[in-house]
Amino acid sequence: MAAELERFLSRLNAEIRDEADWGMVATYIPELAEVDPQQFGIAVVTADGAIATAGDAERRFSIQSISKVFSLACVLGRIGDQIWARVGREPSGARFDSILLLEREQGRPRNPFINAGAIVTTDELLTGRTPRDALSEIVGFLRAAAEDDDIHIDKSVAASEAESGFRNVALANYLKSYGNLNNPPQMTLGTYFHQCAIEMTCVQLALAGRAIAGLPGAPSVVSAVKARRLNALMMLCGHYDGSGDFAFRVGLPGKSGVGGGILLIAPGRASVAIWSPGLNAYGNSKAGTVAAERLAAHMGWSVFA
Ligand code: DON
């Protein structure tokens, strides 16, 4: 299968580049606004442990909201179901940074993958610890999951978001006003911005997803029950108000980031990372979503069949 998959990925890479339908990079984080949208990479790790890649699969990109899956995994490992007292598990049907939704729900974010929910998750990880320790836990989790210590935070991206992340400042202050933030808003936000600024390649991210995909031989960083729950949340909430469209088109759990990455899970079969920095109207990778759709269709991977 490995050779056939390599051939398919190489064709897919050529098709995506021919079509050149890249979308627009995120501009609200100045450092991300400078990234060339015309890039595409993909890495697929299958159940037999083989890795197939194409395009810019070894180039580092800002994982942004994909980090929310791993910070949640850390919190679930730490306090388990107690986190659900502070954040819900329902799809939002709203933008990832919606203030309206948080106000309507009186400070209990709809799910842990919208910004407000992820800020709460990070706040929980930070409680009783320093930002450095909380960040070490998330980065350490990723390094263990990928079996690769060369995973780091891009401090210039974190600083760039700290300078321009006014909506997140508003969300953190709303959370605090409703009593759903244990730490000072600036401290939680600083930690959250740094977690979003973790850089990885597609190869590293696909390797990090093996445990969530339940692949044989994956490092045991998350239990099977928790992996199932992460997959359910990725399916329903991983692409914000575009989650239904992604489920319809791809049929697999996925988590996007505004840096253009997508972590895609074919449970028991494969862990996939795709990166193309141009975004669609929902803030999810435009060419990346097309690639996910074509890969899943070609391989016959779906959680619905
Ligand atoms: O909080 C933010 O706005 C960013 N650090 C992360 C947002 C994000 O990745 C949304 N995903 N598409």
PDB file of C-alpha atoms and ligand atoms in Angstrom:
ATOM      1  CA  MET A   1       0.000   0.000   0.000  1.00  0.00           C
ATOM      2  CA  ALA A   2       2.870   2.415   0.822  1.00  0.00           C
ATOM      3  CA  ALA A   3       4.025   2.792  -2.809  1.00  0.00           C
ATOM      4  CA  GLU A   4       0.466   3.236  -4.091  1.00  0.00           C
ATOM      5  CA  LEU A   5      -0.239   5.841  -1.419  1.00  0.00           C
ATOM      6  CA  GLU A   6       2.989   7.739  -2.270  1.00  0.00           C
ATOM      7  CA  ARG A   7       1.898   7.794  -5.926  1.00  0.00           C
ATOM      8  CA  PHE A   8      -1.561   9.071  -4.995  1.00  0.00           C
ATOM      9  CA  LEU A   9      -0.119  11.818  -2.750  1.00  0.00           C
ATOM     10  CA  SER A  10       2.267  12.900  -5.459  1.00  0.00           C
ATOM     11  CA  ARG A  11      -0.663  13.184  -7.928  1.00  0.00           C
ATOM     12  CA  LEU A  12      -2.703  15.054  -5.328  1.00  0.00           C
ATOM     13  CA  ASN A  13       0.168  17.498  -4.728  1.00  0.00           C
ATOM     14  CA  ALA A  14       0.410  18.160  -8.488  1.00  0.00           C
ATOM     15  CA  GLU A  15      -3.380  18.635  -8.814  1.00  0.00           C
ATOM     16  CA  ILE A  16      -3.564  21.064  -5.900  1.00  0.00           C
ATOM     17  CA  ARG A  17      -0.711  23.130  -7.340  1.00  0.00           C
ATOM     18  CA  ASP A  18      -2.241  23.101 -10.853  1.00  0.00           C
ATOM     19  CA  GLU A  19      -5.593  24.267  -9.564  1.00  0.00           C
ATOM     20  CA  ALA A  20      -3.897  27.049  -7.543  1.00  0.00           C
ATOM     21  CA  ASP A  21      -7.097  27.719  -5.604  1.00  0.00           C
ATOM     22  CA  TRP A  22      -5.256  28.734  -2.450  1.00  0.00           C
ATOM     23  CA  GLY A  23      -7.514  31.107  -0.500  1.00  0.00           C
ATOM     24  CA  MET A  24      -6.199  33.916   1.707  1.00  0.00           C
ATOM     25  CA  VAL A  25      -3.783  33.691   4.636  1.00  0.00           C
ATOM     26  CA  ALA A  26      -4.909  34.908   8.061  1.00  0.00           C
ATOM     27  CA  THR A  27      -4.103  38.589   8.429  1.00  0.00           C
ATOM     28  CA  TYR A  28      -5.137  39.266  12.029  1.00  0.00           C
ATOM     29  CA  ILE A  29      -1.863  37.758  13.286  1.00  0.00           C
ATOM     30  CA  PRO A  30       0.789  39.886  11.483  1.00  0.00           C
ATOM     31  CA  GLU A  31       3.434  37.122  11.425  1.00  0.00           C
ATOM     32  CA  LEU A  32       0.992  34.737   9.697  1.00  0.00           C
ATOM     33  CA  ALA A  33      -0.001  37.411   7.165  1.00  0.00           C
ATOM     34  CA  GLU A  34       3.514  37.180   5.717  1.00  0.00           C
ATOM     35  CA  VAL A  35       3.319  33.470   4.863  1.00  0.00           C
ATOM     36  CA  ASP A  36       3.121  32.608   1.139  1.00  0.00           C
ATOM     37  CA  PRO A  37      -0.317  30.990   0.578  1.00  0.00           C
ATOM     38  CA  GLN A  38       0.936  28.959  -2.383  1.00  0.00           C
ATOM     39  CA  GLN A  39       2.283  26.042  -0.352  1.00  0.00           C
ATOM     40  CA  PHE A  40       0.971  22.546   0.231  1.00  0.00           C
ATOM     41  CA  GLY A  41       2.240  19.572   2.202  1.00  0.00           C
ATOM     42  CA  ILE A  42       0.776  16.277   3.349  1.00  0.00           C
ATOM     43  CA  ALA A  43       1.959  13.366   5.508  1.00  0.00           C
ATOM     44  CA  VAL A  44       0.038  10.139   6.093  1.00  0.00           C
ATOM     45  CA  VAL A  45       1.026   7.586   8.746  1.00  0.00           C
ATOM     46  CA  THR A  46      -0.796   4.291   8.265  1.00  0.00           C
ATOM     47  CA  ALA A  47      -1.546   1.439  10.684  1.00  0.00           C
ATOM     48  CA  ASP A  48       1.490  -0.531   9.460  1.00  0.00           C
ATOM     49  CA  GLY A  49       3.729   2.358  10.616  1.00  0.00           C
ATOM     50  CA  ALA A  50       4.604   3.534   7.084  1.00  0.00           C
ATOM     51  CA  ILE A  51       4.807   7.268   6.362  1.00  0.00           C
ATOM     52  CA  ALA A  52       3.904   8.645   2.938  1.00  0.00           C
ATOM     53  CA  THR A  53       4.455  12.315   2.133  1.00  0.00           C
ATOM     54  CA  ALA A  54       4.213  14.860  -0.668  1.00  0.00           C
ATOM     55  CA  GLY A  55       4.939  18.550  -1.182  1.00  0.00           C
ATOM     56  CA  ASP A  56       6.065  20.710   1.739  1.00  0.00           C
ATOM     57  CA  ALA A  57       5.656  17.931   4.308  1.00  0.00           C
ATOM     58  CA  GLU A  58       8.901  18.805   6.093  1.00  0.00           C
ATOM     59  CA  ARG A  59       8.309  22.552   6.338  1.00  0.00           C
ATOM     60  CA  ARG A  60       7.417  23.915   9.783  1.00  0.00           C
ATOM     61  CA  PHE A  61       4.161  25.820  10.165  1.00  0.00           C
ATOM     62  CA  SER A  62       2.253  27.369  13.054  1.00  0.00           C
ATOM     63  CA  ILE A  63      -0.159  24.739  14.349  1.00  0.00           C
ATOM     64  CA  GLN A  64      -2.403  27.380  15.982  1.00  0.00           C
ATOM     65  CA  SER A  65      -5.784  25.858  16.931  1.00  0.00           C
ATOM     66  CA  ILE A  66      -4.615  22.281  16.317  1.00  0.00           C
ATOM     67  CA  SER A  67      -2.817  22.728  19.663  1.00  0.00           C
ATOM     68  CA  LYS A  68      -6.270  22.777  21.295  1.00  0.00           C
ATOM     69  CA  VAL A  69      -6.627  19.014  20.755  1.00  0.00           C
ATOM     70  CA  PHE A  70      -3.387  18.391  22.613  1.00  0.00           C
ATOM     71  CA  SER A  71      -4.006  20.872  25.459  1.00  0.00           C
ATOM     72  CA  LEU A  72      -7.386  19.177  25.955  1.00  0.00           C
ATOM     73  CA  ALA A  73      -5.681  15.771  25.977  1.00  0.00           C
ATOM     74  CA  CYS A  74      -3.329  17.059  28.720  1.00  0.00           C
ATOM     75  CA  VAL A  75      -6.249  18.405  30.776  1.00  0.00           C
ATOM     76  CA  LEU A  76      -8.260  15.185  30.370  1.00  0.00           C
ATOM     77  CA  GLY A  77      -5.197  13.295  31.584  1.00  0.00           C
ATOM     78  CA  ARG A  78      -4.903  15.651  34.562  1.00  0.00           C
ATOM     79  CA  ILE A  79      -8.496  16.164  35.816  1.00  0.00           C
ATOM     80  CA  GLY A  80     -10.602  13.971  33.491  1.00  0.00           C
ATOM     81  CA  ASP A  81     -14.311  14.764  33.223  1.00  0.00           C
ATOM     82  CA  GLN A  82     -14.139  17.638  35.726  1.00  0.00           C
ATOM     83  CA  ILE A  83     -13.236  19.939  32.824  1.00  0.00           C
ATOM     84  CA  TRP A  84     -16.805  19.646  31.512  1.00  0.00           C
ATOM     85  CA  ALA A  85     -18.045  21.754  34.429  1.00  0.00           C
ATOM     86  CA  ARG A  86     -16.232  24.674  32.791  1.00  0.00           C
ATOM     87  CA  VAL A  87     -16.724  24.025  29.052  1.00  0.00           C
ATOM     88  CA  GLY A  88     -19.385  22.302  26.931  1.00  0.00           C
ATOM     89  CA  ARG A  89     -19.215  19.640  24.233  1.00  0.00           C
ATOM     90  CA  GLU A  90     -21.609  20.982  21.606  1.00  0.00           C
ATOM     91  CA  PRO A  91     -20.831  22.301  18.127  1.00  0.00           C
ATOM     92  CA  SER A  92     -20.876  26.084  18.077  1.00  0.00           C
ATOM     93  CA  GLY A  93     -22.256  26.974  14.659  1.00  0.00           C
ATOM     94  CA  ALA A  94     -20.416  30.248  15.192  1.00  0.00           C
ATOM     95  CA  ARG A  95     -17.049  31.741  14.316  1.00  0.00           C
ATOM     96  CA  PHE A  96     -14.047  30.467  16.247  1.00  0.00           C
ATOM     97  CA  ASP A  97     -13.658  33.786  18.079  1.00  0.00           C
ATOM     98  CA  SER A  98     -17.334  34.590  18.648  1.00  0.00           C
ATOM     99  CA  ILE A  99     -17.968  36.950  21.556  1.00  0.00           C
ATOM    100  CA  LEU A 100     -21.747  36.850  21.096  1.00  0.00           C
ATOM    101  CA  LEU A 101     -21.905  33.102  21.834  1.00  0.00           C
ATOM    102  CA  LEU A 102     -19.928  33.457  25.059  1.00  0.00           C
ATOM    103  CA  GLU A 103     -22.122  36.299  26.257  1.00  0.00           C
ATOM    104  CA  ARG A 104     -25.269  34.336  25.435  1.00  0.00           C
ATOM    105  CA  GLU A 105     -24.007  31.273  27.284  1.00  0.00           C
ATOM    106  CA  GLN A 106     -22.943  33.272  30.325  1.00  0.00           C
ATOM    107  CA  GLY A 107     -19.273  32.453  30.246  1.00  0.00           C
ATOM    108  CA  ARG A 108     -19.396  28.679  29.709  1.00  0.00           C
ATOM    109  CA  PRO A 109     -17.901  28.194  26.228  1.00  0.00           C
ATOM    110  CA  ARG A 110     -19.760  25.859  23.900  1.00  0.00           C
ATOM    111  CA  ASN A 111     -16.793  23.532  23.300  1.00  0.00           C
ATOM    112  CA  PRO A 112     -13.028  23.284  23.950  1.00  0.00           C
ATOM    113  CA  PHE A 113     -12.013  24.027  20.340  1.00  0.00           C
ATOM    114  CA  ILE A 114     -13.503  27.495  19.900  1.00  0.00           C
ATOM    115  CA  ASN A 115     -11.148  30.154  21.266  1.00  0.00           C
ATOM    116  CA  ALA A 116     -13.101  30.782  24.480  1.00  0.00           C
ATOM    117  CA  GLY A 117     -13.191  27.046  25.265  1.00  0.00           C
ATOM    118  CA  ALA A 118      -9.501  26.613  24.552  1.00  0.00           C
ATOM    119  CA  ILE A 119      -8.648  29.590  26.760  1.00  0.00           C
ATOM    120  CA  VAL A 120     -10.541  27.835  29.595  1.00  0.00           C
ATOM    121  CA  THR A 121      -8.711  24.551  28.909  1.00  0.00           C
ATOM    122  CA  THR A 122      -5.352  26.331  29.006  1.00  0.00           C
ATOM    123  CA  ASP A 123      -6.406  28.158  32.172  1.00  0.00           C
ATOM    124  CA  GLU A 124      -7.102  24.774  33.793  1.00  0.00           C
ATOM    125  CA  LEU A 125      -3.679  23.477  32.775  1.00  0.00           C
ATOM    126  CA  LEU A 126      -2.120  26.628  34.221  1.00  0.00           C
ATOM    127  CA  THR A 127      -3.918  26.515  37.562  1.00  0.00           C
ATOM    128  CA  GLY A 128      -1.354  26.110  40.365  1.00  0.00           C
ATOM    129  CA  ARG A 129       1.533  26.105  37.885  1.00  0.00           C
ATOM    130  CA  THR A 130       3.713  28.548  36.004  1.00  0.00           C
ATOM    131  CA  PRO A 131       3.104  29.336  32.314  1.00  0.00           C
ATOM    132  CA  ARG A 132       6.483  27.733  31.585  1.00  0.00           C
ATOM    133  CA  ASP A 133       5.393  24.461  33.243  1.00  0.00           C
ATOM    134  CA  ALA A 134       2.000  24.430  31.503  1.00  0.00           C
ATOM    135  CA  LEU A 135       3.642  25.023  28.113  1.00  0.00           C
ATOM    136  CA  SER A 136       6.265  22.363  28.850  1.00  0.00           C
ATOM    137  CA  GLU A 137       3.467  19.900  29.428  1.00  0.00           C
ATOM    138  CA  ILE A 138       1.824  20.615  26.050  1.00  0.00           C
ATOM    139  CA  VAL A 139       5.105  20.643  24.112  1.00  0.00           C
ATOM    140  CA  GLY A 140       6.257  17.551  26.052  1.00  0.00           C
ATOM    141  CA  PHE A 141       3.024  15.763  25.152  1.00  0.00           C
ATOM    142  CA  LEU A 142       3.566  16.557  21.454  1.00  0.00           C
ATOM    143  CA  ARG A 143       7.204  15.454  21.583  1.00  0.00           C
ATOM    144  CA  ALA A 144       6.260  12.169  23.242  1.00  0.00           C
ATOM    145  CA  ALA A 145       3.347  11.608  20.840  1.00  0.00           C
ATOM    146  CA  ALA A 146       5.512  12.304  17.768  1.00  0.00           C
ATOM    147  CA  GLU A 147       8.621  10.656  19.294  1.00  0.00           C
ATOM    148  CA  ASP A 148      10.523  13.748  18.179  1.00  0.00           C
ATOM    149  CA  ASP A 149      12.086  16.328  20.520  1.00  0.00           C
ATOM    150  CA  ASP A 150      12.601  18.874  17.749  1.00  0.00           C
ATOM    151  CA  ILE A 151       9.232  20.561  18.383  1.00  0.00           C
ATOM    152  CA  HIS A 152       9.309  24.167  19.632  1.00  0.00           C
ATOM    153  CA  ILE A 153       7.362  27.383  20.106  1.00  0.00           C
ATOM    154  CA  ASP A 154       7.929  30.225  17.613  1.00  0.00           C
ATOM    155  CA  LYS A 155       8.173  33.149  20.039  1.00  0.00           C
ATOM    156  CA  SER A 156       7.809  35.769  17.300  1.00  0.00           C
ATOM    157  CA  VAL A 157       4.404  34.336  16.319  1.00  0.00           C
ATOM    158  CA  ALA A 158       3.347  34.314  19.998  1.00  0.00           C
ATOM    159  CA  ALA A 159       4.479  37.948  20.379  1.00  0.00           C
ATOM    160  CA  SER A 160       2.718  38.913  17.154  1.00  0.00           C
ATOM    161  CA  GLU A 161      -0.571  37.459  18.386  1.00  0.00           C
ATOM    162  CA  ALA A 162      -0.127  39.048  21.818  1.00  0.00           C
ATOM    163  CA  GLU A 163       0.143  42.445  20.099  1.00  0.00           C
ATOM    164  CA  SER A 164      -2.925  41.983  17.939  1.00  0.00           C
ATOM    165  CA  GLY A 165      -5.177  39.452  19.738  1.00  0.00           C
ATOM    166  CA  PHE A 166      -7.759  41.951  20.947  1.00  0.00           C
ATOM    167  CA  ARG A 167     -10.717  39.600  20.456  1.00  0.00           C
ATOM    168  CA  ASN A 168      -9.040  36.975  22.622  1.00  0.00           C
ATOM    169  CA  VAL A 169      -8.393  39.645  25.262  1.00  0.00           C
ATOM    170  CA  ALA A 170     -12.131  40.385  25.168  1.00  0.00           C
ATOM    171  CA  LEU A 171     -13.008  36.680  25.462  1.00  0.00           C
ATOM    172  CA  ALA A 172     -10.645  36.184  28.411  1.00  0.00           C
ATOM    173  CA  ASN A 173     -12.126  39.196  30.183  1.00  0.00           C
ATOM    174  CA  TYR A 174     -15.670  37.920  29.602  1.00  0.00           C
ATOM    175  CA  LEU A 175     -14.623  34.544  31.027  1.00  0.00           C
ATOM    176  CA  LYS A 176     -13.102  36.241  34.072  1.00  0.00           C
ATOM    177  CA  SER A 177     -16.211  38.348  34.612  1.00  0.00           C
ATOM    178  CA  TYR A 178     -18.311  35.169  34.670  1.00  0.00           C
ATOM    179  CA  GLY A 179     -15.907  33.517  37.143  1.00  0.00           C
ATOM    180  CA  ASN A 180     -14.693  30.953  34.593  1.00  0.00           C
ATOM    181  CA  LEU A 181     -11.001  31.902  34.638  1.00  0.00           C
ATOM    182  CA  ASN A 182      -8.823  30.902  37.596  1.00  0.00           C
ATOM    183  CA  ASN A 183      -5.796  32.963  36.598  1.00  0.00           C
ATOM    184  CA  PRO A 184      -5.292  36.600  35.588  1.00  0.00           C
ATOM    185  CA  PRO A 185      -6.524  36.995  31.976  1.00  0.00           C
ATOM    186  CA  GLN A 186      -3.124  38.210  30.746  1.00  0.00           C
ATOM    187  CA  MET A 187      -1.360  35.185  32.203  1.00  0.00           C
ATOM    188  CA  THR A 188      -3.788  32.663  30.694  1.00  0.00           C
ATOM    189  CA  LEU A 189      -3.727  34.478  27.344  1.00  0.00           C
ATOM    190  CA  GLY A 190       0.080  34.603  27.268  1.00  0.00           C
ATOM    191  CA  THR A 191       0.148  30.837  27.762  1.00  0.00           C
ATOM    192  CA  TYR A 192      -2.577  30.299  25.155  1.00  0.00           C
ATOM    193  CA  PHE A 193      -0.782  32.467  22.558  1.00  0.00           C
ATOM    194  CA  HIS A 194       2.443  30.509  23.083  1.00  0.00           C
ATOM    195  CA  GLN A 195       0.657  27.158  22.777  1.00  0.00           C
ATOM    196  CA  CYS A 196      -0.901  28.306  19.469  1.00  0.00           C
ATOM    197  CA  ALA A 197       2.569  29.339  18.256  1.00  0.00           C
ATOM    198  CA  ILE A 198       3.990  25.803  18.407  1.00  0.00           C
ATOM    199  CA  GLU A 199       5.589  24.972  15.045  1.00  0.00           C
ATOM    200  CA  MET A 200       5.526  21.510  13.509  1.00  0.00           C
ATOM    201  CA  THR A 201       5.958  19.850  10.152  1.00  0.00           C
ATOM    202  CA  CYS A 202       3.267  17.677   8.581  1.00  0.00           C
ATOM    203  CA  VAL A 203       5.410  14.623   9.331  1.00  0.00           C
ATOM    204  CA  GLN A 204       5.681  15.525  13.020  1.00  0.00           C
ATOM    205  CA  LEU A 205       1.971  16.305  13.298  1.00  0.00           C
ATOM    206  CA  ALA A 206       0.879  13.095  11.573  1.00  0.00           C
ATOM    207  CA  LEU A 207       3.149  11.144  13.936  1.00  0.00           C
ATOM    208  CA  ALA A 208       1.696  13.036  16.926  1.00  0.00           C
ATOM    209  CA  GLY A 209      -1.812  12.016  15.814  1.00  0.00           C
ATOM    210  CA  ARG A 210      -1.116   8.276  15.881  1.00  0.00           C
ATOM    211  CA  ALA A 211      -2.334   7.812  19.455  1.00  0.00           C
ATOM    212  CA  ILE A 212      -5.571   9.707  18.713  1.00  0.00           C
ATOM    213  CA  ALA A 213      -6.041   7.477  15.653  1.00  0.00           C
ATOM    214  CA  GLY A 214      -5.410   4.397  17.835  1.00  0.00           C
ATOM    215  CA  LEU A 215      -2.713   3.111  15.492  1.00  0.00           C
ATOM    216  CA  PRO A 216      -0.811  -0.002  16.591  1.00  0.00           C
ATOM    217  CA  GLY A 217       2.552   0.857  18.156  1.00  0.00           C
ATOM    218  CA  ALA A 218       1.632   4.508  18.847  1.00  0.00           C
ATOM    219  CA  PRO A 219       3.152   5.939  22.051  1.00  0.00           C
ATOM    220  CA  SER A 220       0.593   5.527  24.833  1.00  0.00           C
ATOM    221  CA  VAL A 221       0.057   9.226  25.542  1.00  0.00           C
ATOM    222  CA  VAL A 222      -3.739   8.995  25.651  1.00  0.00           C
ATOM    223  CA  SER A 223      -6.111   6.174  26.608  1.00  0.00           C
ATOM    224  CA  ALA A 224      -8.381   4.584  23.984  1.00  0.00           C
ATOM    225  CA  VAL A 225     -11.482   5.991  25.690  1.00  0.00           C
ATOM    226  CA  LYS A 226     -10.078   9.536  25.717  1.00  0.00           C
ATOM    227  CA  ALA A 227      -8.928   9.189  22.092  1.00  0.00           C
ATOM    228  CA  ARG A 228     -12.486   8.262  21.098  1.00  0.00           C
ATOM    229  CA  ARG A 229     -13.781  11.367  22.838  1.00  0.00           C
ATOM    230  CA  LEU A 230     -11.195  13.608  21.196  1.00  0.00           C
ATOM    231  CA  ASN A 231     -12.271  12.196  17.837  1.00  0.00           C
ATOM    232  CA  ALA A 232     -15.943  12.890  18.595  1.00  0.00           C
ATOM    233  CA  LEU A 233     -15.134  16.496  19.471  1.00  0.00           C
ATOM    234  CA  MET A 234     -12.935  16.905  16.387  1.00  0.00           C
ATOM    235  CA  MET A 235     -15.747  15.580  14.212  1.00  0.00           C
ATOM    236  CA  LEU A 236     -18.377  17.921  15.630  1.00  0.00           C
ATOM    237  CA  CYS A 237     -16.355  20.998  16.568  1.00  0.00           C
ATOM    238  CA  GLY A 238     -12.952  20.744  14.827  1.00  0.00           C
ATOM    239  CA  HIS A 239     -13.762  23.140  11.993  1.00  0.00           C
ATOM    240  CA  TYR A 240     -15.945  25.653  13.861  1.00  0.00           C
ATOM    241  CA  ASP A 241     -18.999  26.769  11.827  1.00  0.00           C
ATOM    242  CA  GLY A 242     -17.543  24.759   8.922  1.00  0.00           C
ATOM    243  CA  SER A 243     -17.630  21.470  10.895  1.00  0.00           C
ATOM    244  CA  GLY A 244     -20.791  20.176   9.229  1.00  0.00           C
ATOM    245  CA  ASP A 245     -19.431  20.926   5.767  1.00  0.00           C
ATOM    246  CA  PHE A 246     -16.131  19.211   6.624  1.00  0.00           C
ATOM    247  CA  ALA A 247     -17.930  16.125   7.992  1.00  0.00           C
ATOM    248  CA  PHE A 248     -20.122  16.004   4.878  1.00  0.00           C
ATOM    249  CA  ARG A 249     -17.215  16.347   2.470  1.00  0.00           C
ATOM    250  CA  VAL A 250     -14.512  14.358   4.276  1.00  0.00           C
ATOM    251  CA  GLY A 251     -16.332  12.053   6.709  1.00  0.00           C
ATOM    252  CA  LEU A 252     -13.458  11.950   9.209  1.00  0.00           C
ATOM    253  CA  PRO A 253     -12.621  13.806  12.437  1.00  0.00           C
ATOM    254  CA  GLY A 254     -10.326  16.750  11.791  1.00  0.00           C
ATOM    255  CA  LYS A 255      -8.944  19.798  13.533  1.00  0.00           C
ATOM    256  CA  SER A 256      -7.915  22.910  11.692  1.00  0.00           C
ATOM    257  CA  GLY A 257      -5.675  25.821  12.598  1.00  0.00           C
ATOM    258  CA  VAL A 258      -5.582  29.322  11.202  1.00  0.00           C
ATOM    259  CA  GLY A 259      -1.967  28.669  10.152  1.00  0.00           C
ATOM    260  CA  GLY A 260      -3.470  26.385   7.472  1.00  0.00           C
ATOM    261  CA  GLY A 261      -2.879  23.020   9.124  1.00  0.00           C
ATOM    262  CA  ILE A 262      -5.377  20.172   9.419  1.00  0.00           C
ATOM    263  CA  LEU A 263      -4.945  17.089  11.597  1.00  0.00           C
ATOM    264  CA  LEU A 264      -7.151  14.388  10.095  1.00  0.00           C
ATOM    265  CA  ILE A 265      -7.873  11.087  11.826  1.00  0.00           C
ATOM    266  CA  ALA A 266      -9.014   7.862  10.152  1.00  0.00           C
ATOM    267  CA  PRO A 267      -9.578   5.851  13.357  1.00  0.00           C
ATOM    268  CA  GLY A 268      -7.602   2.605  13.371  1.00  0.00           C
ATOM    269  CA  ARG A 269      -6.281   3.334   9.886  1.00  0.00           C
ATOM    270  CA  ALA A 270      -4.252   6.496   9.607  1.00  0.00           C
ATOM    271  CA  SER A 271      -3.174   9.801  11.066  1.00  0.00           C
ATOM    272  CA  VAL A 272      -2.845  12.548   8.466  1.00  0.00           C
ATOM    273  CA  ALA A 273      -1.461  16.085   8.579  1.00  0.00           C
ATOM    274  CA  ILE A 274      -2.133  18.520   5.759  1.00  0.00           C
ATOM    275  CA  TRP A 275      -0.873  22.089   5.450  1.00  0.00           C
ATOM    276  CA  SER A 276      -1.722  24.849   3.041  1.00  0.00           C
ATOM    277  CA  PRO A 277      -1.822  28.333   4.567  1.00  0.00           C
ATOM    278  CA  GLY A 278      -4.551  29.926   2.403  1.00  0.00           C
ATOM    279  CA  LEU A 279      -7.906  29.810   4.209  1.00  0.00           C
ATOM    280  CA  ASN A 280     -11.568  29.509   3.210  1.00  0.00           C
ATOM    281  CA  ALA A 281     -14.406  31.655   4.547  1.00  0.00           C
ATOM    282  CA  TYR A 282     -14.565  29.651   7.812  1.00  0.00           C
ATOM    283  CA  GLY A 283     -10.853  30.209   8.552  1.00  0.00           C
ATOM    284  CA  ASN A 284      -9.922  26.617   7.640  1.00  0.00           C
ATOM    285  CA  SER A 285      -7.305  25.630   5.047  1.00  0.00           C
ATOM    286  CA  LYS A 286      -8.878  25.893   1.588  1.00  0.00           C
ATOM    287  CA  ALA A 287      -6.620  23.599  -0.432  1.00  0.00           C
ATOM    288  CA  GLY A 288      -6.117  21.451   2.687  1.00  0.00           C
ATOM    289  CA  THR A 289      -9.830  20.701   2.908  1.00  0.00           C
ATOM    290  CA  VAL A 290      -9.920  19.764  -0.790  1.00  0.00           C
ATOM    291  CA  ALA A 291      -6.936  17.458  -0.250  1.00  0.00           C
ATOM    292  CA  ALA A 292      -8.591  15.851   2.811  1.00  0.00           C
ATOM    293  CA  GLU A 293     -11.744  15.245   0.776  1.00  0.00           C
ATOM    294  CA  ARG A 294      -9.852  13.621  -2.098  1.00  0.00           C
ATOM    295  CA  LEU A 295      -7.632  11.498   0.163  1.00  0.00           C
ATOM    296  CA  ALA A 296     -10.579  10.146   2.171  1.00  0.00           C
ATOM    297  CA  ALA A 297     -12.558   9.392  -1.017  1.00  0.00           C
ATOM    298  CA  HIS A 298      -9.582   7.699  -2.689  1.00  0.00           C
ATOM    299  CA  MET A 299      -8.782   5.531   0.329  1.00  0.00           C
ATOM    300  CA  GLY A 300     -12.437   4.815   1.144  1.00  0.00           C
ATOM    301  CA  TRP A 301     -11.835   6.165   4.668  1.00  0.00           C
ATOM    302  CA  SER A 302     -14.950   7.375   6.515  1.00  0.00           C
ATOM    303  CA  VAL A 303     -16.343   6.926  10.004  1.00  0.00           C
ATOM    304  CA  PHE A 304     -19.763   6.531   8.390  1.00  0.00           C
ATOM    305  CA  ALA A 305     -19.142   3.414   6.328  1.00  0.00           C
TER     306      ALA A 305
HETATM  307  O1  DON B   1      -6.658  32.444  19.050  1.00  0.00           O
HETATM  308  C1  DON B   1      -6.477  32.617  17.853  1.00  0.00           C
HETATM  309  O2  DON B   1      -7.141  33.403  17.207  1.00  0.00           O
HETATM  310  C2  DON B   1      -5.408  31.781  17.170  1.00  0.00           C
HETATM  311  N1  DON B   1      -4.251  31.640  17.999  1.00  0.00           N
HETATM  312  C3  DON B   1      -5.911  30.420  16.835  1.00  0.00           C
HETATM  313  C4  DON B   1      -7.174  30.451  16.004  1.00  0.00           C
HETATM  314  C5  DON B   1      -7.285  29.344  15.038  1.00  0.00           C
HETATM  315  O3  DON B   1      -6.346  28.654  14.698  1.00  0.00           O
HETATM  316  C6  DON B   1      -8.607  29.209  14.402  1.00  0.00           C
HETATM  317  N2  DON B   1      -8.591  28.150  13.435  1.00  0.00           N
HETATM  318  N3  DON B   1      -8.914  28.066  12.337  1.00  0.00           N
END
